[in-house]
Each structure stands twice: as structure tokens, then as C-alpha cells.
Amino acid sequence: MKSLLSDRYGLLNESDKAIIEMKIYFLTEKLVEEQRNFDAVISLEVIEHVADPAEFCKSLAALTVANGATVISTINRSMRAYATAIVAAEYILHWLPKGTHQWSSFLTSEELVLIF
């Protein structure tokens, strides 16, 4: 299972991460089912970790009121991002566990716009 969570200090094992991911998923889906709406929905550095970015964006949009704001921040699929987010942060500085990011899961700005 691709982890949604990064545990900088190695305190969470894979089963803990899986449980937390399931709770986040079910909470989000519950909010959508309850037709809850918010003026602003913010997702920072999450979309590159989800299995289906388009469905994730649909859920975010469903939680945002008409004329509200949906804000998404993600790592762009570029050589600079590969060097900093994967090589430097995971392998050199050990700020993130190895394997936290997958190059193929990074989205370009254009891809994100097309999803929306």
C-alpha cells in the first residue's frame, strides 16, 4: 500500500499508517455523504500520495461550497523536485522515510488543471 502519511521520525509502522489512511478516507467520504460544505478546502502535499487523484479532487470539490475555494499544493514532476523531494529529503538528509515519494505519482501543473 502506498502510504498517504510521511513519518519523519519513524514513529509509525506500516500498519499504523494504513489505519490512519483508512480513517482519513472514511472521514472524507462521510463528510461528502453528509453533504457537508466548507468555505475553503485545503490539501497540501497530499494528492501525490493518493491512488486516484481525479476522485480525490472530486471529493474536495464536493466539500467546497459554491464560490468557495479549493486549494491544492503538490510537488511538481520536475528534475528539481526529484532532486530535492526524493534524492535530498529521503536519501541524503533522511527527513522522510525512503520510498515516501514516487516519481510517477508527482503531477505537473498542467495535469492538475486538466483534472479540475
mmCIF file of C-alpha atoms in Angstrom:
data_model
loop_
_atom_site.group_PDB
_atom_site.id
_atom_site.type_symbol
_atom_site.label_atom_id
_atom_site.label_comp_id
_atom_site.label_asym_id
_atom_site.label_seq_id
_atom_site.Cartn_x
_atom_site.Cartn_y
_atom_site.Cartn_z
ATOM 1 C CA MET A 1 0.000 0.000 0.000
ATOM 2 C CA LYS A 2 1.373 3.399 -0.951
ATOM 3 C CA SER A 3 1.499 5.475 2.203
ATOM 4 C CA LEU A 4 -0.528 8.651 2.466
ATOM 5 C CA LEU A 5 1.464 9.699 5.514
ATOM 6 C CA SER A 6 5.084 10.571 5.916
ATOM 7 C CA ASP A 7 6.511 9.801 9.320
ATOM 8 C CA ARG A 8 9.608 11.965 9.578
ATOM 9 C CA TYR A 9 10.818 10.359 12.781
ATOM 10 C CA GLY A 10 9.937 6.747 12.021
ATOM 11 C CA LEU A 11 7.411 6.549 14.854
ATOM 12 C CA LEU A 12 4.623 4.998 12.794
ATOM 13 C CA ASN A 13 4.849 1.495 11.418
ATOM 14 C CA GLU A 14 3.122 0.495 8.169
ATOM 15 C CA SER A 15 0.006 -0.887 9.887
ATOM 16 C CA ASP A 16 -0.392 2.353 11.889
ATOM 17 C CA LYS A 17 -0.122 4.350 8.657
ATOM 18 C CA ALA A 18 -2.705 2.116 6.970
ATOM 19 C CA ILE A 19 -5.159 2.596 9.853
ATOM 20 C CA ILE A 20 -4.742 6.377 9.781
ATOM 21 C CA GLU A 21 -5.142 6.432 5.977
ATOM 22 C CA MET A 22 -8.378 4.452 6.266
ATOM 23 C CA LYS A 23 -9.676 6.882 8.899
ATOM 24 C CA ILE A 24 -8.863 9.873 6.676
ATOM 25 C CA TYR A 25 -10.565 8.193 3.707
ATOM 26 C CA PHE A 26 -13.697 7.271 5.659
ATOM 27 C CA LEU A 27 -13.906 10.698 7.305
ATOM 28 C CA THR A 28 -13.673 12.418 3.920
ATOM 29 C CA GLU A 29 -16.272 10.106 2.410
ATOM 30 C CA LYS A 30 -18.540 10.555 5.438
ATOM 31 C CA LEU A 31 -18.353 14.338 5.060
ATOM 32 C CA VAL A 32 -19.235 14.002 1.371
ATOM 33 C CA GLU A 33 -22.130 11.633 2.125
ATOM 34 C CA GLU A 34 -23.427 14.044 4.778
ATOM 35 C CA GLN A 35 -23.233 16.767 2.128
ATOM 36 C CA ARG A 36 -21.062 18.880 4.419
ATOM 37 C CA ASN A 37 -19.666 22.009 2.815
ATOM 38 C CA PHE A 38 -16.858 24.352 3.708
ATOM 39 C CA ASP A 39 -15.866 27.818 2.513
ATOM 40 C CA ALA A 40 -12.336 26.596 1.949
ATOM 41 C CA VAL A 41 -10.903 23.107 1.497
ATOM 42 C CA ILE A 42 -7.126 22.900 1.609
ATOM 43 C CA SER A 43 -4.972 19.924 0.642
ATOM 44 C CA LEU A 44 -1.235 20.435 0.996
ATOM 45 C CA GLU A 45 1.219 17.842 -0.299
ATOM 46 C CA VAL A 46 -1.355 15.021 -0.298
ATOM 47 C CA ILE A 47 -2.513 14.450 -3.878
ATOM 48 C CA GLU A 48 0.796 12.855 -4.927
ATOM 49 C CA HIS A 49 0.116 10.106 -2.358
ATOM 50 C CA VAL A 50 -3.435 9.132 -3.319
ATOM 51 C CA ALA A 51 -4.275 6.250 -5.624
ATOM 52 C CA ASP A 52 -6.782 8.184 -7.759
ATOM 53 C CA PRO A 53 -6.075 11.935 -7.980
ATOM 54 C CA ALA A 54 -9.213 12.629 -10.036
ATOM 55 C CA GLU A 55 -11.511 11.014 -7.452
ATOM 56 C CA PHE A 56 -9.660 12.813 -4.672
ATOM 57 C CA CYS A 57 -10.273 16.139 -6.423
ATOM 58 C CA LYS A 58 -13.969 15.274 -6.874
ATOM 59 C CA SER A 59 -14.219 14.707 -3.127
ATOM 60 C CA LEU A 60 -12.526 18.031 -2.399
ATOM 61 C CA ALA A 61 -14.837 19.813 -4.825
ATOM 62 C CA ALA A 62 -17.887 18.156 -3.257
ATOM 63 C CA LEU A 63 -16.824 19.516 0.130
ATOM 64 C CA THR A 64 -16.419 23.092 -1.148
ATOM 65 C CA VAL A 65 -19.387 25.494 -1.190
ATOM 66 C CA ALA A 66 -20.336 27.255 -4.403
ATOM 67 C CA ASN A 67 -17.919 30.152 -4.909
ATOM 68 C CA GLY A 68 -15.698 28.672 -2.188
ATOM 69 C CA ALA A 69 -12.002 27.950 -2.518
ATOM 70 C CA THR A 70 -10.291 24.617 -3.064
ATOM 71 C CA VAL A 71 -6.535 24.930 -2.616
ATOM 72 C CA ILE A 72 -4.149 22.157 -3.601
ATOM 73 C CA SER A 73 -0.402 22.201 -3.212
ATOM 74 C CA THR A 74 1.671 19.420 -4.703
ATOM 75 C CA ILE A 75 5.183 18.573 -5.760
ATOM 76 C CA ASN A 76 5.622 19.298 -9.460
ATOM 77 C CA ARG A 77 7.052 16.464 -11.569
ATOM 78 C CA SER A 78 10.337 18.135 -12.496
ATOM 79 C CA MET A 79 14.007 17.281 -12.213
ATOM 80 C CA ARG A 80 14.364 19.858 -9.440
ATOM 81 C CA ALA A 81 11.576 18.208 -7.448
ATOM 82 C CA TYR A 82 13.118 14.777 -7.978
ATOM 83 C CA ALA A 83 16.457 16.061 -6.705
ATOM 84 C CA THR A 84 15.002 17.788 -3.651
ATOM 85 C CA ALA A 85 11.989 15.690 -2.614
ATOM 86 C CA ILE A 86 13.397 12.256 -3.320
ATOM 87 C CA VAL A 87 17.185 12.332 -3.505
ATOM 88 C CA ALA A 88 17.870 15.042 -0.907
ATOM 89 C CA ALA A 89 14.951 14.697 1.531
ATOM 90 C CA GLU A 90 14.747 10.895 1.542
ATOM 91 C CA TYR A 91 18.234 9.596 0.781
ATOM 92 C CA ILE A 92 20.709 12.289 1.825
ATOM 93 C CA LEU A 93 19.068 14.235 4.673
ATOM 94 C CA HIS A 94 16.744 11.417 5.849
ATOM 95 C CA TRP A 95 13.961 13.926 6.545
ATOM 96 C CA LEU A 96 11.460 11.440 5.092
ATOM 97 C CA PRO A 97 11.434 7.652 5.019
ATOM 98 C CA LYS A 98 12.833 6.185 1.800
ATOM 99 C CA GLY A 99 10.026 5.450 -0.617
ATOM 100 C CA THR A 100 7.701 8.186 0.680
ATOM 101 C CA HIS A 101 7.532 9.729 -2.787
ATOM 102 C CA GLN A 102 7.160 8.015 -6.139
ATOM 103 C CA TRP A 103 8.332 9.982 -9.183
ATOM 104 C CA SER A 104 5.464 8.613 -11.264
ATOM 105 C CA SER A 105 2.916 9.946 -8.736
ATOM 106 C CA PHE A 106 4.067 13.553 -8.986
ATOM 107 C CA LEU A 107 1.723 15.715 -11.061
ATOM 108 C CA THR A 108 2.619 18.616 -13.286
ATOM 109 C CA SER A 109 0.628 21.844 -13.011
ATOM 110 C CA GLU A 110 -0.938 21.115 -16.380
ATOM 111 C CA GLU A 111 -2.092 17.649 -15.269
ATOM 112 C CA LEU A 112 -3.647 19.093 -12.125
ATOM 113 C CA VAL A 113 -5.506 21.718 -14.163
ATOM 114 C CA LEU A 114 -6.817 19.003 -16.511
ATOM 115 C CA ILE A 115 -8.109 17.010 -13.543
ATOM 116 C CA PHE A 116 -10.097 20.009 -12.386
#
